[in-house]
Amino acid sequence: EAGVAQSPRYKIIEKRQSVAFWCNPISGHATLYWYQQILGQGPKLLIQFQNNGVVDDSQLPKDRFSAERLKGVDSTLKIQPAKLEDSAMYLCASSRTGDDRRFGQGTRLTVV
Amino acid sequence: GNSVTQMEGPVTLSEEAFLTINCTYTATGYPSLFWYVQYPGEGLQLLLKATKADDKGSNKGFEATYRKETTSFHLEKGSVQVSDSAVYFCALSDQTGANNLFFGTGTRLTVIP
């Protein structure tokens, strides 16, 4: 079974620029998650989708972050404008039942 | 609320040493418990899990037992290898409709030959 695909693997941008990350979940996984992992910390959930719909976006900084999951498959996470404190690893995960969550390799974002 | 407290790192061990990484949790209800491993530059991989009290999760020589009375899920391995060097995260799933996953801060393990 193919894993969760994410791109790009690395991104360096200047503050106030915008950036987008892409995620393709495992086939058949209805639930998709985006996590932010700051260096030295555990991942923190930003947003959770169930098919097309948002289940939980309570930790998403909505003034600058947005996410969409069109057609209930791929998802895009955008930051606009980026701040220095957004430097982190952004992890996408997908699951069928919740306990079978699988993570992608992540996108390492550096904001300078 | 839900939270996970992990043993502070980093941990450095010699090859074939015994490993314990402590994890305790606070949760409402009856969570599922997990250990994830993150190798350098990679995403998280599920190492093992336990879904109810007294369950033992095991994988690749690692074990952890869900202890409800002490609210703990300590990770153990009898003989570590250099290839076990990674960051280990304890996590709980709150089993609500959203099934949120709460992570500890991670423990970095380095195994030296």
Short mmCIF file of C-alpha atoms in Angstrom, two decimals, chain B residues 13-77:
data_model
loop_
_atom_site.label_atom_id
_atom_site.label_comp_id
_atom_site.label_asym_id
_atom_site.label_seq_id
_atom_site.Cartn_x
_atom_site.Cartn_y
_atom_site.Cartn_z
CA LEU B 13 22.75 4.15 25.71
CA SER B 14 25.33 1.65 24.63
CA GLU B 15 24.31 -1.05 22.18
CA GLU B 16 22.55 -4.01 23.88
CA ALA B 17 21.58 -1.92 26.91
CA PHE B 18 18.07 -2.02 28.39
CA LEU B 19 15.79 0.87 27.47
CA THR B 20 12.95 2.43 29.44
CA ILE B 21 11.22 5.64 28.39
CA ASN B 22 8.59 6.74 30.88
CA CYS B 23 5.19 8.04 29.83
CA THR B 24 2.24 9.04 31.98
CA TYR B 25 -1.05 10.44 30.85
CA THR B 26 -4.10 12.36 31.95
CA ALA B 27 -7.35 11.65 30.16
CA THR B 28 -11.08 11.76 30.45
CA GLY B 29 -12.64 8.43 29.67
CA TYR B 30 -10.71 5.46 28.33
CA PRO B 31 -8.10 6.51 25.79
CA SER B 32 -6.06 4.39 23.42
CA LEU B 33 -2.31 4.76 23.92
CA PHE B 34 0.45 4.82 21.33
CA TRP B 35 4.17 5.02 20.84
CA TYR B 36 5.40 6.65 17.63
CA VAL B 37 8.98 6.78 16.39
CA GLN B 38 10.52 9.50 14.24
CA TYR B 39 13.81 8.86 12.48
CA PRO B 40 15.92 11.88 11.44
CA GLY B 41 14.22 13.94 8.75
CA GLU B 42 11.23 11.62 8.55
CA GLY B 43 7.59 11.64 9.56
CA LEU B 44 6.16 9.62 12.41
CA GLN B 45 5.74 5.87 12.29
CA LEU B 46 3.44 3.96 14.60
CA LEU B 47 5.59 1.69 16.78
CA LEU B 48 2.93 0.06 18.96
CA LYS B 49 -0.43 0.67 20.56
CA ALA B 50 -2.78 -0.54 23.29
CA THR B 51 -6.48 0.13 23.37
CA LYS B 52 -7.54 -0.93 26.88
CA ALA B 53 -6.20 -1.40 30.37
CA ASP B 54 -3.64 -4.22 30.83
CA ASP B 55 -3.15 -4.58 27.08
CA LYS B 56 0.48 -4.95 26.01
CA GLY B 57 1.55 -3.49 22.70
CA SER B 58 4.70 -4.88 21.09
CA ASN B 59 6.68 -4.47 17.90
CA LYS B 60 10.33 -4.86 16.82
CA GLY B 61 11.34 -5.90 20.35
CA PHE B 62 9.69 -2.87 21.96
CA GLU B 63 6.90 -3.33 24.51
CA ALA B 64 4.56 -1.13 26.52
CA THR B 65 1.75 -2.07 28.90
CA TYR B 66 -1.35 0.07 29.44
CA ARG B 67 -1.50 0.60 33.23
CA LYS B 68 -4.73 2.30 34.22
CA GLU B 69 -3.95 2.28 37.95
CA THR B 70 -0.74 4.27 37.45
CA THR B 71 -1.90 6.04 34.23
CA SER B 72 1.32 4.96 32.55
CA PHE B 73 2.49 3.45 29.25
CA HIS B 74 6.25 3.08 29.62
CA LEU B 75 8.25 1.94 26.58
CA GLU B 76 10.83 -0.83 27.08
CA LYS B 77 13.29 -2.79 25.00
#
